[in-house]
mmCIF file of C-alpha atoms and ligand atoms in Angstrom:
data_model
loop_
_atom_site.group_PDB
_atom_site.id
_atom_site.type_symbol
_atom_site.label_atom_id
_atom_site.label_comp_id
_atom_site.label_asym_id
_atom_site.label_seq_id
_atom_site.Cartn_x
_atom_site.Cartn_y
_atom_site.Cartn_z
ATOM 1 C CA MET A 1 114.435 -73.127 -30.377
ATOM 2 C CA ARG A 2 115.430 -76.175 -32.410
ATOM 3 C CA ILE A 3 112.757 -78.636 -33.574
ATOM 4 C CA LEU A 4 113.044 -82.068 -35.184
ATOM 5 C CA LEU A 5 110.096 -83.169 -37.309
ATOM 6 C CA THR A 6 109.143 -86.624 -38.449
ATOM 7 C CA ASN A 7 105.956 -88.387 -39.482
ATOM 8 C CA ASP A 8 104.780 -91.789 -40.655
ATOM 9 C CA ASP A 9 103.085 -90.915 -43.942
ATOM 10 C CA GLY A 10 106.365 -90.207 -45.714
ATOM 11 C CA ILE A 11 108.583 -87.329 -46.746
ATOM 12 C CA ASN A 12 106.121 -86.114 -49.413
ATOM 13 C CA ALA A 13 103.019 -86.218 -47.223
ATOM 14 C CA PRO A 14 100.858 -83.069 -47.151
ATOM 15 C CA GLY A 15 100.612 -83.407 -43.361
ATOM 16 C CA LEU A 16 104.393 -83.114 -43.064
ATOM 17 C CA ALA A 17 104.306 -79.938 -45.164
ATOM 18 C CA ALA A 18 101.667 -78.604 -42.754
ATOM 19 C CA LEU A 19 103.849 -79.546 -39.790
ATOM 20 C CA GLU A 20 106.817 -77.737 -41.334
ATOM 21 C CA ARG A 21 104.752 -74.546 -41.599
ATOM 22 C CA ILE A 22 103.614 -75.000 -37.976
ATOM 23 C CA ALA A 23 107.183 -75.547 -36.761
ATOM 24 C CA HIS A 24 108.531 -72.506 -38.600
ATOM 25 C CA LYS A 25 106.097 -70.371 -36.587
ATOM 26 C CA LEU A 26 107.700 -71.671 -33.375
ATOM 27 C CA ALA A 27 111.379 -71.925 -34.224
ATOM 28 C CA ASP A 28 114.071 -70.713 -36.592
ATOM 29 C CA GLU A 29 115.848 -74.047 -36.730
ATOM 30 C CA VAL A 30 113.654 -76.815 -38.086
ATOM 31 C CA TRP A 31 115.027 -80.219 -39.096
ATOM 32 C CA VAL A 32 113.021 -82.752 -41.068
ATOM 33 C CA VAL A 33 113.890 -86.453 -41.033
ATOM 34 C CA ALA A 34 111.032 -88.485 -42.455
ATOM 35 C CA PRO A 35 110.492 -91.921 -43.986
ATOM 36 C CA GLU A 36 110.845 -92.362 -47.749
ATOM 37 C CA THR A 37 107.561 -94.259 -47.874
ATOM 38 C CA ASP A 38 104.308 -94.569 -45.956
ATOM 39 C CA GLN A 39 105.014 -96.174 -42.581
ATOM 40 C CA SER A 40 101.500 -95.926 -41.160
ATOM 41 C CA GLY A 41 100.758 -98.799 -38.795
ATOM 42 C CA LYS A 42 104.442 -99.597 -38.262
ATOM 43 C CA SER A 43 104.194 -98.583 -34.636
ATOM 44 C CA HIS A 44 107.493 -98.320 -32.756
ATOM 45 C CA SER A 45 109.452 -100.600 -35.065
ATOM 46 C CA LEU A 46 113.160 -100.358 -35.697
ATOM 47 C CA THR A 47 114.891 -101.379 -38.912
ATOM 48 C CA LEU A 48 117.471 -103.903 -37.748
ATOM 49 C CA SER A 49 118.003 -106.290 -40.671
ATOM 50 C CA ASP A 50 118.358 -103.804 -43.520
ATOM 51 C CA PRO A 51 120.660 -100.839 -44.027
ATOM 52 C CA LEU A 52 119.256 -97.416 -43.306
ATOM 53 C CA ARG A 53 119.639 -95.426 -46.517
ATOM 54 C CA LEU A 54 119.768 -91.683 -45.965
ATOM 55 C CA ARG A 55 118.928 -89.180 -48.704
ATOM 56 C CA SER A 56 119.677 -85.496 -48.305
ATOM 57 C CA LEU A 57 116.994 -83.254 -49.770
ATOM 58 C CA GLY A 58 118.425 -79.882 -48.873
ATOM 59 C CA ASP A 59 119.233 -77.841 -45.831
ATOM 60 C CA ARG A 60 118.209 -79.785 -42.667
ATOM 61 C CA ARG A 61 115.899 -82.009 -44.695
ATOM 62 C CA PHE A 62 116.389 -85.763 -45.049
ATOM 63 C CA ALA A 63 114.541 -88.904 -46.062
ATOM 64 C CA VAL A 64 115.356 -92.256 -44.486
ATOM 65 C CA HIS A 65 114.457 -95.634 -45.920
ATOM 66 C CA GLY A 66 113.056 -96.689 -42.579
ATOM 67 C CA THR A 67 110.448 -96.112 -39.913
ATOM 68 C CA PRO A 68 109.594 -92.965 -37.926
ATOM 69 C CA THR A 69 111.588 -94.428 -35.031
ATOM 70 C CA ASP A 70 114.625 -94.872 -37.298
ATOM 71 C CA CYS A 71 114.188 -91.268 -38.441
ATOM 72 C CA VAL A 72 114.158 -89.817 -34.931
ATOM 73 C CA ILE A 73 117.250 -91.800 -33.969
ATOM 74 C CA MET A 74 118.987 -90.746 -37.204
ATOM 75 C CA GLY A 75 118.112 -87.107 -36.548
ATOM 76 C CA ILE A 76 119.120 -86.961 -32.903
ATOM 77 C CA ARG A 77 122.082 -89.342 -32.868
ATOM 78 C CA HIS A 78 123.603 -88.659 -36.266
ATOM 79 C CA LEU A 79 122.385 -85.636 -38.198
ATOM 80 C CA MET A 80 121.800 -82.858 -35.711
ATOM 81 C CA PRO A 81 124.962 -81.318 -34.243
ATOM 82 C CA GLU A 82 122.976 -80.190 -31.189
ATOM 83 C CA LEU A 83 119.997 -81.818 -29.501
ATOM 84 C CA PRO A 84 116.545 -80.561 -30.457
ATOM 85 C CA ASP A 85 114.385 -78.860 -27.825
ATOM 86 C CA LEU A 86 111.303 -80.501 -29.246
ATOM 87 C CA VAL A 87 110.306 -83.429 -31.470
ATOM 88 C CA LEU A 88 107.047 -83.128 -33.407
ATOM 89 C CA SER A 89 105.603 -86.139 -35.244
ATOM 90 C CA GLY A 90 102.826 -85.685 -37.810
ATOM 91 C CA VAL A 91 100.614 -84.179 -38.885
ATOM 92 C CA ASN A 92 99.234 -87.661 -39.444
ATOM 93 C CA ARG A 93 96.676 -88.268 -42.129
ATOM 94 C CA GLY A 94 93.929 -89.539 -39.842
ATOM 95 C CA GLN A 95 93.263 -89.490 -36.138
ATOM 96 C CA ASN A 96 95.372 -91.499 -33.703
ATOM 97 C CA VAL A 97 92.959 -92.184 -30.881
ATOM 98 C CA ALA A 98 91.847 -95.174 -28.791
ATOM 99 C CA ASP A 99 93.262 -98.438 -30.185
ATOM 100 C CA ASP A 100 95.038 -96.567 -33.006
ATOM 101 C CA ILE A 101 97.692 -95.421 -30.558
ATOM 102 C CA GLY A 102 99.230 -98.881 -30.279
ATOM 103 C CA TYR A 103 99.637 -99.176 -34.051
ATOM 104 C CA SER A 104 100.573 -95.605 -34.811
ATOM 105 C CA GLY A 105 103.922 -94.778 -36.365
ATOM 106 C CA THR A 106 103.156 -91.124 -35.669
ATOM 107 C CA VAL A 107 102.778 -91.619 -31.927
ATOM 108 C CA ALA A 108 105.837 -93.909 -31.960
ATOM 109 C CA GLY A 109 107.950 -91.170 -33.545
ATOM 110 C CA ALA A 110 107.094 -88.973 -30.571
ATOM 111 C CA MET A 111 107.690 -91.863 -28.157
ATOM 112 C CA GLU A 112 111.188 -92.293 -29.551
ATOM 113 C CA GLY A 113 111.883 -88.609 -29.031
ATOM 114 C CA THR A 114 110.729 -88.963 -25.422
ATOM 115 C CA LEU A 115 112.904 -92.073 -24.941
ATOM 116 C CA LEU A 116 115.886 -90.060 -26.133
ATOM 117 C CA GLY A 117 115.123 -87.407 -23.543
ATOM 118 C CA ILE A 118 113.476 -84.793 -25.759
ATOM 119 C CA ARG A 119 110.032 -83.345 -25.184
ATOM 120 C CA SER A 120 107.833 -84.822 -27.910
ATOM 121 C CA PHE A 121 104.328 -84.321 -29.236
ATOM 122 C CA ALA A 122 102.340 -86.338 -31.798
ATOM 123 C CA LEU A 123 99.872 -84.483 -34.030
ATOM 124 C CA SER A 124 97.109 -86.043 -36.104
ATOM 125 C CA GLN A 125 94.315 -84.682 -38.279
ATOM 126 C CA SER A 126 91.037 -86.589 -38.183
ATOM 127 C CA PHE A 127 89.056 -87.166 -41.380
ATOM 128 C CA SER A 128 85.699 -88.680 -42.221
ATOM 129 C CA ALA A 129 84.407 -90.744 -45.139
ATOM 130 C CA GLU A 130 83.687 -87.471 -46.953
ATOM 131 C CA THR A 131 87.105 -85.892 -46.314
ATOM 132 C CA ARG A 132 89.325 -88.972 -46.493
ATOM 133 C CA HIS A 133 90.909 -87.886 -49.781
ATOM 134 C CA ASP A 134 91.463 -84.334 -48.562
ATOM 135 C CA PRO A 135 91.874 -84.183 -44.769
ATOM 136 C CA LYS A 136 91.564 -80.699 -43.276
ATOM 137 C CA PHE A 137 95.232 -80.157 -42.415
ATOM 138 C CA VAL A 138 94.313 -76.475 -42.442
ATOM 139 C CA THR A 139 92.623 -77.093 -39.072
ATOM 140 C CA ALA A 140 95.781 -78.493 -37.475
ATOM 141 C CA GLU A 141 97.756 -75.706 -39.080
ATOM 142 C CA ALA A 142 95.438 -72.997 -37.757
ATOM 143 C CA HIS A 143 95.323 -74.248 -34.174
ATOM 144 C CA ALA A 144 98.655 -75.976 -33.546
ATOM 145 C CA PRO A 145 101.013 -72.982 -33.263
ATOM 146 C CA ASP A 146 99.132 -71.346 -30.398
ATOM 147 C CA LEU A 147 98.384 -74.668 -28.665
ATOM 148 C CA LEU A 148 102.000 -75.845 -28.910
ATOM 149 C CA THR A 149 103.292 -72.496 -27.661
ATOM 150 C CA ARG A 150 101.053 -72.777 -24.598
ATOM 151 C CA LEU A 151 101.999 -76.424 -23.987
ATOM 152 C CA LEU A 152 105.697 -75.608 -24.207
ATOM 153 C CA ASP A 153 105.312 -73.302 -21.189
ATOM 154 C CA LEU A 154 104.488 -76.327 -19.039
ATOM 155 C CA SER A 155 107.226 -78.569 -17.746
ATOM 156 C CA LEU A 156 106.346 -82.252 -17.999
ATOM 157 C CA PRO A 157 107.865 -85.419 -16.498
ATOM 158 C CA PRO A 158 110.442 -87.116 -18.737
ATOM 159 C CA ASP A 159 108.398 -90.140 -19.850
ATOM 160 C CA ILE A 160 105.396 -88.333 -21.290
ATOM 161 C CA VAL A 161 104.196 -87.970 -24.886
ATOM 162 C CA LEU A 162 101.403 -85.548 -25.649
ATOM 163 C CA ASN A 163 99.064 -87.039 -28.235
ATOM 164 C CA ILE A 164 97.219 -84.226 -29.997
ATOM 165 C CA ASN A 165 94.321 -84.838 -32.394
ATOM 166 C CA PHE A 166 92.516 -82.228 -34.457
ATOM 167 C CA PRO A 167 88.855 -82.811 -35.343
ATOM 168 C CA ASP A 168 87.431 -83.077 -38.845
ATOM 169 C CA ARG A 169 86.051 -79.545 -38.781
ATOM 170 C CA PRO A 170 87.003 -76.312 -40.513
ATOM 171 C CA PRO A 171 89.309 -74.247 -38.259
ATOM 172 C CA GLU A 172 86.596 -71.782 -37.241
ATOM 173 C CA SER A 173 84.175 -74.564 -36.229
ATOM 174 C CA VAL A 174 86.480 -76.230 -33.705
ATOM 175 C CA GLU A 175 84.759 -76.392 -30.293
ATOM 176 C CA GLY A 176 87.786 -75.759 -28.097
ATOM 177 C CA ILE A 177 90.406 -78.000 -26.527
ATOM 178 C CA GLU A 178 89.863 -80.953 -24.191
ATOM 179 C CA ILE A 179 92.336 -82.920 -22.090
ATOM 180 C CA THR A 180 91.250 -86.488 -22.715
ATOM 181 C CA SER A 181 92.039 -90.077 -21.862
ATOM 182 C CA GLN A 182 92.720 -92.822 -24.397
ATOM 183 C CA GLY A 183 89.370 -94.243 -25.495
ATOM 184 C CA LYS A 184 88.415 -97.774 -26.425
ATOM 185 C CA ARG A 185 86.293 -98.821 -29.366
ATOM 186 C CA ASN A 186 83.403 -101.024 -28.335
ATOM 187 C CA GLN A 187 84.233 -103.842 -30.716
ATOM 188 C CA ALA A 188 87.173 -105.433 -32.404
ATOM 189 C CA PHE A 189 87.628 -103.205 -35.424
ATOM 190 C CA VAL A 190 90.372 -105.000 -37.261
ATOM 191 C CA ASP A 191 89.455 -107.669 -39.751
ATOM 192 C CA ILE A 192 90.761 -109.562 -42.785
ATOM 193 C CA ASP A 193 89.400 -108.723 -46.207
ATOM 194 C CA GLU A 194 89.693 -111.669 -48.618
ATOM 195 C CA ARG A 195 89.876 -110.926 -52.328
ATOM 196 C CA SER A 196 90.935 -112.917 -55.338
ATOM 197 C CA ASP A 197 93.591 -112.102 -57.891
ATOM 198 C CA GLY A 198 93.497 -112.409 -61.688
ATOM 199 C CA ARG A 199 94.070 -116.161 -61.465
ATOM 200 C CA GLY A 200 91.402 -116.706 -58.837
ATOM 201 C CA LEU A 201 93.898 -117.122 -56.012
ATOM 202 C CA PRO A 202 93.041 -115.491 -52.689
ATOM 203 C CA TYR A 203 94.936 -112.563 -51.220
ATOM 204 C CA TYR A 204 94.207 -110.480 -48.177
ATOM 205 C CA TRP A 205 94.156 -106.942 -46.827
ATOM 206 C CA ILE A 206 93.934 -105.887 -43.215
ATOM 207 C CA ALA A 207 90.637 -104.023 -43.043
ATOM 208 C CA MET A 208 89.326 -101.556 -40.487
ATOM 209 C CA ARG A 209 85.639 -101.701 -39.642
ATOM 210 C CA ARG A 210 84.835 -98.384 -38.062
ATOM 211 C CA GLU A 211 81.276 -98.419 -36.844
ATOM 212 C CA ARG A 212 79.837 -95.355 -35.183
ATOM 213 C CA PHE A 213 79.110 -95.562 -31.488
ATOM 214 C CA GLU A 214 78.780 -93.179 -28.593
ATOM 215 C CA ALA A 215 82.214 -92.994 -26.963
ATOM 216 C CA PRO A 216 82.324 -92.164 -23.240
ATOM 217 C CA ARG A 217 82.800 -88.541 -22.217
ATOM 218 C CA GLY A 218 86.343 -87.474 -21.586
ATOM 219 C CA THR A 219 87.852 -89.762 -24.207
ATOM 220 C CA ASP A 220 89.816 -88.801 -27.297
ATOM 221 C CA LEU A 221 87.126 -90.529 -29.412
ATOM 222 C CA ARG A 222 84.366 -88.377 -27.959
ATOM 223 C CA ALA A 223 86.376 -85.179 -28.430
ATOM 224 C CA MET A 224 86.847 -86.032 -32.132
ATOM 225 C CA ALA A 225 83.148 -86.839 -32.540
ATOM 226 C CA GLU A 226 82.153 -83.523 -30.981
ATOM 227 C CA GLY A 227 84.661 -81.331 -32.793
ATOM 228 C CA ARG A 228 87.146 -80.546 -30.031
ATOM 229 C CA ILE A 229 90.939 -80.670 -30.183
ATOM 230 C CA SER A 230 92.037 -83.618 -28.033
ATOM 231 C CA VAL A 231 95.223 -83.546 -25.948
ATOM 232 C CA THR A 232 96.035 -86.855 -24.235
ATOM 233 C CA PRO A 233 99.073 -87.208 -21.985
ATOM 234 C CA LEU A 234 100.512 -90.682 -22.601
ATOM 235 C CA ARG A 235 103.034 -92.396 -20.363
ATOM 236 C CA LEU A 236 105.706 -94.658 -21.857
ATOM 237 C CA ASP A 237 105.717 -96.783 -18.708
ATOM 238 C CA MET A 238 102.663 -98.992 -19.333
ATOM 239 C CA THR A 239 102.864 -100.829 -15.994
ATOM 240 C CA ALA A 240 99.412 -101.439 -14.499
ATOM 241 C CA ARG A 241 100.481 -100.595 -10.941
ATOM 242 C CA ASP A 242 96.974 -101.133 -9.598
ATOM 243 C CA LEU A 243 97.270 -104.852 -10.420
ATOM 244 C CA ALA A 244 100.693 -105.500 -8.910
ATOM 245 C CA ASP A 245 99.412 -106.383 -5.408
ATOM 246 C CA ARG A 246 96.723 -108.726 -6.742
ATOM 247 C CA LEU A 247 99.236 -110.514 -8.948
ATOM 248 C CA ALA A 248 101.716 -110.869 -6.112
ATOM 249 C CA GLY A 249 98.965 -112.175 -3.844
ATOM 250 C CA HIS A 250 97.805 -114.658 -6.447
ATOM 251 C CA LEU A 251 101.346 -116.042 -6.758
ATOM 252 C CA ASP A 252 101.756 -116.017 -2.943
ATOM 253 C CA LEU A 253 104.573 -113.502 -3.192
ATOM 254 C CA ALA A 254 103.148 -110.973 -0.773
HETATM 255 MN MN1 LIG B 1 100.056 -92.261 -40.972
#
């Protein structure tokens, strides 16, 4: 088997090192094409107005001055002589659940793999306030090889990404695996933090307000809160088919 790895935290991220160890348990041929710098929150963006600089770091290992999406395209369309059997994106520093999915460069890396016709999974490691400086990548590393091996036995439709999140627990305390749906936080969690610089002029940071609440059962959020590995099948086609008839009726198109 041939696997292409990317992530959104950058070529030097500890989560990418963990993913490399995971991938080497599954395949002999592992390629790494990852961003030079942290691309978290860049979603599915493409670099269109700047050159893509490519830096070779050794055998089948490259850094791209671009996004995870750029990296997957570079790997599949330019670097790899043969198509990969699998694209893995991660292991992200931090969970990618609920509203995170829309912003996630990690999930987007897997989406790009899927768009290019390759089976693709996104992997993320949850952390808490206490573990934010040292997320438990050891948990993803302990559980991913067996989980991925089992998932690879299943054939999936072509427009699916599997979004896999590992809970903020030591490997031995994980409470199993749950197939989940994408959750929704119960309040707008993104905000603007205003600060002032050395001359008293304002500047701003995007800030995340993550307040605890009881997420509904069956969601990725709830699985993380209760210490289970979450596997969410995501579809690239976001059409809300259940609304099509109502819309057509409203516009007198029926
Ligand atoms: Mn990230």
